[in-house]
CSV table of C-alpha atoms in Angstrom, one decimal:
chain,number,residue,atom,x,y,z
A,1,UNK,CA,-98.8,-151.9,-180.9
A,2,UNK,CA,-101.4,-154.7,-181.2
A,3,UNK,CA,-102.6,-154.9,-184.8
A,4,UNK,CA,-105.7,-157.4,-183.8
A,5,UNK,CA,-108.7,-158.6,-186.6
A,6,UNK,CA,-112.2,-158.7,-186.0
A,7,UNK,CA,-112.2,-162.1,-187.0
A,8,UNK,CA,-108.9,-162.9,-185.2
A,9,UNK,CA,-107.4,-164.3,-181.9
A,10,UNK,CA,-107.7,-163.8,-177.7
A,11,UNK,CA,-105.9,-161.0,-176.5
A,12,UNK,CA,-104.3,-163.0,-173.6
A,13,UNK,CA,-101.1,-161.7,-174.2
A,14,UNK,CA,-102.3,-158.1,-173.1
A,15,UNK,CA,-102.6,-159.1,-169.4
A,16,UNK,CA,-100.8,-157.5,-167.4
A,17,UNK,CA,-99.5,-155.5,-170.2
A,18,UNK,CA,-103.1,-153.4,-171.2
A,19,UNK,CA,-101.5,-149.9,-170.3
A,20,UNK,CA,-98.3,-150.4,-172.7
A,21,UNK,CA,-99.9,-151.2,-175.2
A,22,UNK,CA,-102.0,-150.1,-178.1
A,23,UNK,CA,-104.8,-152.0,-179.5
A,24,UNK,CA,-105.3,-151.1,-182.9
A,25,UNK,CA,-109.0,-153.2,-184.6
A,26,UNK,CA,-111.4,-152.7,-188.2
A,27,UNK,CA,-114.6,-153.3,-189.3
A,28,UNK,CA,-116.3,-153.6,-191.9
A,29,UNK,CA,-115.2,-156.4,-193.8
A,30,UNK,CA,-117.4,-159.0,-194.2
A,31,UNK,CA,-116.6,-162.8,-195.4
A,32,UNK,CA,-118.9,-166.3,-195.1
A,33,UNK,CA,-117.8,-169.2,-193.9
A,34,UNK,CA,-119.2,-171.4,-196.3
A,35,UNK,CA,-117.5,-169.3,-199.4
A,36,UNK,CA,-113.4,-168.0,-198.2
A,37,UNK,CA,-113.4,-166.0,-201.5
A,38,UNK,CA,-116.8,-163.9,-200.3
A,39,UNK,CA,-115.6,-160.3,-199.2
A,40,UNK,CA,-118.3,-158.3,-198.4
A,41,UNK,CA,-118.6,-154.5,-197.4
A,42,UNK,CA,-120.5,-153.3,-194.4
A,43,UNK,CA,-121.2,-149.8,-192.5
A,44,UNK,CA,-124.8,-150.1,-190.7
A,45,UNK,CA,-124.5,-148.4,-187.7
A,46,UNK,CA,-126.3,-151.8,-186.3
A,47,UNK,CA,-123.1,-153.7,-187.4
A,48,UNK,CA,-120.7,-151.3,-186.2
A,49,UNK,CA,-121.6,-152.0,-182.6
A,50,UNK,CA,-121.6,-155.1,-182.8
A,51,UNK,CA,-118.3,-155.2,-184.8
A,52,UNK,CA,-116.7,-153.7,-181.4
A,53,UNK,CA,-118.6,-155.5,-179.0
A,54,UNK,CA,-117.7,-158.3,-180.6
A,55,UNK,CA,-114.0,-157.2,-181.2
A,56,UNK,CA,-114.0,-155.9,-177.2
A,57,UNK,CA,-114.6,-159.4,-176.0
A,58,UNK,CA,-112.5,-161.7,-178.3
A,59,UNK,CA,-109.1,-159.6,-177.1
A,60,UNK,CA,-110.0,-159.0,-173.5
A,61,UNK,CA,-109.7,-155.2,-173.3
A,62,UNK,CA,-112.4,-152.4,-171.6
A,63,UNK,CA,-111.4,-150.0,-174.8
A,64,UNK,CA,-109.9,-150.5,-178.2
A,65,UNK,CA,-107.0,-147.1,-178.6
A,66,UNK,CA,-108.1,-146.6,-182.4
A,67,UNK,CA,-110.9,-148.2,-184.3
A,68,UNK,CA,-111.0,-147.7,-187.5
A,69,UNK,CA,-113.8,-148.2,-191.6
A,70,UNK,CA,-111.7,-150.8,-192.9
A,71,UNK,CA,-113.8,-149.9,-196.3
A,72,UNK,CA,-116.3,-147.5,-196.8
A,73,UNK,CA,-119.7,-149.0,-196.5
A,74,UNK,CA,-120.7,-147.0,-200.6
A,75,UNK,CA,-124.8,-147.7,-199.8
A,76,UNK,CA,-124.9,-146.3,-196.6
A,77,UNK,CA,-124.2,-142.3,-195.5
A,78,UNK,CA,-120.6,-141.9,-194.1
A,79,UNK,CA,-122.3,-139.8,-191.6
A,80,UNK,CA,-124.3,-143.2,-190.0
A,81,UNK,CA,-121.1,-144.9,-190.1
A,82,UNK,CA,-119.6,-142.4,-188.3
A,83,UNK,CA,-121.7,-141.4,-186.4
A,84,UNK,CA,-122.5,-145.0,-185.0
A,85,UNK,CA,-118.5,-144.8,-184.7
A,86,UNK,CA,-118.6,-141.3,-182.2
A,87,UNK,CA,-121.7,-142.9,-180.2
A,88,UNK,CA,-119.2,-146.0,-179.3
A,89,UNK,CA,-116.2,-143.5,-178.2
A,90,UNK,CA,-118.7,-141.3,-176.0
A,91,UNK,CA,-119.6,-144.2,-174.9
A,92,UNK,CA,-115.8,-145.1,-174.5
A,93,UNK,CA,-115.6,-148.3,-176.0
A,94,UNK,CA,-113.1,-147.1,-178.8
A,95,UNK,CA,-110.2,-143.9,-178.1
A,96,UNK,CA,-109.5,-142.4,-181.4
A,97,UNK,CA,-111.4,-143.2,-184.7
A,98,UNK,CA,-110.4,-143.6,-188.1
A,99,UNK,CA,-111.1,-144.9,-191.9
A,100,UNK,CA,-108.8,-146.4,-194.6
A,101,UNK,CA,-108.5,-146.5,-198.0
A,102,UNK,CA,-110.8,-143.0,-198.4
A,103,UNK,CA,-111.0,-140.4,-200.7
A,104,UNK,CA,-110.8,-136.6,-200.0
A,105,UNK,CA,-115.2,-135.5,-200.1
A,106,UNK,CA,-115.2,-139.0,-197.8
A,107,UNK,CA,-112.7,-137.7,-195.0
A,108,UNK,CA,-114.2,-134.1,-195.1
A,109,UNK,CA,-117.5,-136.1,-194.6
A,110,UNK,CA,-116.1,-138.1,-191.8
A,111,UNK,CA,-114.5,-135.2,-190.0
A,112,UNK,CA,-117.3,-133.7,-189.4
A,113,UNK,CA,-119.0,-135.5,-188.2
A,114,UNK,CA,-115.8,-136.5,-185.6
A,115,UNK,CA,-112.9,-135.3,-185.9
A,116,UNK,CA,-110.5,-138.5,-187.5
A,117,UNK,CA,-107.1,-139.4,-186.0
A,118,UNK,CA,-105.8,-142.2,-188.6
A,119,UNK,CA,-106.4,-142.3,-192.6
A,120,UNK,CA,-104.7,-145.7,-193.7
A,121,UNK,CA,-104.0,-146.1,-197.4
A,122,UNK,CA,-101.8,-148.0,-199.5
A,123,UNK,CA,-98.0,-145.9,-200.5
A,124,UNK,CA,-94.9,-146.5,-201.6
A,125,UNK,CA,-92.2,-146.1,-204.3
A,126,UNK,CA,-95.1,-147.0,-207.4
A,127,UNK,CA,-98.5,-146.1,-204.6
A,128,UNK,CA,-97.8,-142.1,-204.8
A,129,UNK,CA,-101.1,-141.5,-205.8
A,130,UNK,CA,-101.6,-140.1,-202.1
A,131,UNK,CA,-99.4,-137.0,-202.7
A,132,UNK,CA,-101.3,-135.5,-205.0
A,133,UNK,CA,-104.5,-134.8,-203.2
A,134,UNK,CA,-104.6,-136.3,-199.8
A,135,UNK,CA,-101.1,-135.3,-197.8
A,136,UNK,CA,-102.6,-131.5,-198.1
A,137,UNK,CA,-106.1,-132.7,-197.3
A,138,UNK,CA,-104.9,-134.5,-194.4
A,139,UNK,CA,-102.7,-131.9,-193.4
A,140,UNK,CA,-105.5,-129.4,-193.2
A,141,UNK,CA,-107.0,-131.6,-191.4
A,142,UNK,CA,-105.1,-132.9,-188.5
A,143,UNK,CA,-105.1,-136.2,-189.6
A,144,UNK,CA,-102.1,-139.4,-189.0
A,145,UNK,CA,-101.3,-141.4,-191.6
A,146,UNK,CA,-100.7,-145.1,-191.0
A,147,UNK,CA,-99.1,-146.5,-194.3
A,148,UNK,CA,-99.3,-150.2,-195.6
A,149,UNK,CA,-98.0,-152.9,-197.7
A,150,UNK,CA,-94.4,-149.8,-197.9
A,151,UNK,CA,-92.3,-152.2,-199.9
A,152,UNK,CA,-94.8,-152.6,-202.4
A,153,UNK,CA,-96.3,-156.1,-201.3
A,154,UNK,CA,-93.1,-157.2,-201.1
A,155,UNK,CA,-92.5,-156.9,-204.6
A,156,UNK,CA,-90.2,-154.0,-204.2
A,157,UNK,CA,-88.0,-156.0,-201.6
A,158,UNK,CA,-86.5,-158.1,-204.6
A,159,UNK,CA,-87.1,-161.3,-203.2
A,160,UNK,CA,-89.7,-161.9,-205.1
A,161,UNK,CA,-88.0,-162.9,-208.5
A,162,UNK,CA,-90.7,-164.5,-211.0
A,163,UNK,CA,-94.5,-165.1,-209.9
A,164,UNK,CA,-94.3,-168.8,-209.9
A,165,UNK,CA,-92.3,-167.9,-206.3
A,166,UNK,CA,-96.0,-167.1,-205.1
A,167,UNK,CA,-97.8,-169.5,-203.2
A,168,UNK,CA,-100.6,-170.6,-205.9
A,169,UNK,CA,-102.9,-169.1,-203.1
A,170,UNK,CA,-100.8,-166.4,-203.2
A,171,UNK,CA,-103.8,-163.4,-203.8
A,172,UNK,CA,-100.6,-161.7,-205.2
A,173,UNK,CA,-100.3,-163.8,-207.8
A,174,UNK,CA,-104.3,-162.3,-209.2
A,175,UNK,CA,-102.3,-158.3,-209.6
A,176,UNK,CA,-102.1,-156.8,-212.6
A,177,UNK,CA,-98.8,-155.5,-211.4
A,178,UNK,CA,-96.9,-159.1,-210.8
A,179,UNK,CA,-99.2,-160.7,-213.9
A,180,UNK,CA,-97.3,-161.4,-217.4
A,181,UNK,CA,-95.3,-158.8,-218.8
A,182,UNK,CA,-95.8,-156.2,-216.1
A,183,UNK,CA,-94.2,-158.3,-213.8
A,184,UNK,CA,-91.1,-158.4,-216.4
A,185,UNK,CA,-91.8,-153.8,-216.5
A,186,UNK,CA,-91.7,-153.6,-213.2
A,187,UNK,CA,-88.6,-156.0,-211.8
A,188,UNK,CA,-86.7,-153.2,-214.3
A,189,UNK,CA,-87.2,-150.5,-211.6
A,190,UNK,CA,-86.6,-153.1,-209.0
A,191,UNK,CA,-83.5,-154.0,-210.5
A,192,UNK,CA,-82.7,-150.2,-210.3
A,193,UNK,CA,-83.5,-149.7,-206.9
A,194,UNK,CA,-81.3,-152.4,-205.5
A,195,UNK,CA,-78.9,-150.7,-207.3
A,196,UNK,CA,-79.3,-147.6,-205.6
A,197,UNK,CA,-79.7,-149.2,-202.4
A,198,UNK,CA,-76.0,-151.5,-203.3
A,199,UNK,CA,-74.0,-147.8,-203.8
A,200,UNK,CA,-75.2,-146.9,-200.4
A,201,UNK,CA,-74.1,-150.9,-198.9
A,202,UNK,CA,-78.1,-150.8,-197.7
A,203,UNK,CA,-81.1,-152.9,-199.0
A,204,UNK,CA,-83.6,-152.0,-201.3
A,205,UNK,CA,-86.5,-151.8,-198.5
A,206,UNK,CA,-83.9,-148.9,-196.4
A,207,UNK,CA,-84.4,-146.9,-199.7
A,208,UNK,CA,-88.3,-146.6,-200.3
A,209,UNK,CA,-89.3,-144.4,-197.7
A,210,UNK,CA,-86.6,-142.0,-197.9
A,211,UNK,CA,-87.1,-142.2,-202.0
A,212,UNK,CA,-90.7,-141.8,-201.4
A,213,UNK,CA,-91.2,-138.3,-200.7
A,214,UNK,CA,-89.3,-136.2,-198.7
A,215,UNK,CA,-91.9,-134.7,-197.3
A,216,UNK,CA,-94.1,-136.8,-195.4
A,217,UNK,CA,-92.2,-138.3,-191.9
A,218,UNK,CA,-95.0,-141.4,-190.9
A,219,UNK,CA,-95.1,-143.8,-188.3
A,220,UNK,CA,-97.7,-146.5,-186.6
A,221,UNK,CA,-95.6,-147.0,-183.7
A,222,UNK,CA,-95.5,-145.1,-181.2
A,223,UNK,CA,-94.3,-143.8,-178.3
A,224,UNK,CA,-96.6,-142.8,-176.7
A,225,UNK,CA,-99.9,-144.2,-175.1
A,226,UNK,CA,-102.9,-142.2,-177.4
A,227,UNK,CA,-104.7,-141.4,-173.9
A,228,UNK,CA,-102.9,-138.6,-174.1
A,229,UNK,CA,-102.9,-137.0,-176.8
A,230,UNK,CA,-105.6,-134.2,-177.3
A,231,UNK,CA,-108.9,-135.6,-179.2
A,232,UNK,CA,-108.5,-135.6,-182.9
A,233,UNK,CA,-104.8,-136.6,-182.4
A,234,UNK,CA,-103.8,-140.3,-181.6
A,235,UNK,CA,-99.8,-140.5,-180.8
A,236,UNK,CA,-100.0,-144.2,-181.9
A,237,UNK,CA,-100.0,-142.9,-186.2
A,238,UNK,CA,-99.2,-138.7,-185.6
A,239,UNK,CA,-97.1,-137.3,-188.5
A,240,UNK,CA,-93.9,-135.1,-188.0
A,241,UNK,CA,-94.7,-133.7,-190.5
A,242,UNK,CA,-97.4,-134.2,-194.1
A,243,UNK,CA,-99.9,-137.1,-193.8
A,244,UNK,CA,-101.4,-138.7,-197.0
A,245,UNK,CA,-104.2,-140.8,-198.0
A,246,UNK,CA,-105.2,-142.3,-201.4
A,247,UNK,CA,-108.4,-144.0,-203.3
A,248,UNK,CA,-111.3,-141.6,-204.9
A,249,UNK,CA,-115.0,-141.3,-203.4
C-alpha cells in the first residue's frame, strides 16, 4: 500500500507496478508556506475536487483507490463534502471513500450520501474510546477500520524514557499524556506492559493488538486490489470482524 500526502511526493515508483499497489490519499488539512504551524480544515466541494486533481497529478495515476476526508470541516455540511467526493467516484477518479476522526452522527450522514469504505482513527491500549459507540456502528454499516498510532505514538514501545528523548520540534512534546506528571504516571503503565511482553518472550508492540480487544481484527495492508471488492467494501481496510472509530461529532 502507498499512503501519499496531499502535499506530497511524486509517484515515480508506481510506474510499472500500479496494478499491484493500492493508493490511498487524503484531503482537508490546509497549510500555509509562510506559517508552518498553521493547520486549517477545509471541506468545501470545490476544494475537494481541487485537492483530488492535484493529488492525481502529483501521484502520476489516473485513479486514487481510497480517498479520505482527513478532518471534518464543521463549517460545511458533511453532505456537501461527501457529495463532491461521490462525484469524483462517479467520474472514476477515486474508487472508494473514507473518513477520518469522525463521530457516529457524522458517519451516518456521510454514509447516507455515498457508502463509506473506511474510517481511520487513533486506536491503541490508551485510546480505546472507539470500542464504546463506533465499533457497533461500523459493524452495522459494514465500514472498515484503519487504525493509526497503535503504539501510542511510539510511547507504548517503551523506547521513550523521558520527554527529553524527543526532538525539540517533535509535536509529541505538546501532548498532555507526555508532559510533566502524566509522563511519569503513563511510564508505570508502559513498564507493566513491558513485563507482560517479556513473560511471553516478546516486545511490547507485539502484545498491543492482542491487548486492545479480542473482538477486533483489522488490517491496513491489502492482500487484494480494492477493485475486486463490492461497492462500499474496500479490501484494503476491510476487517475480519468488528471495525471501529473515534471522536465526537
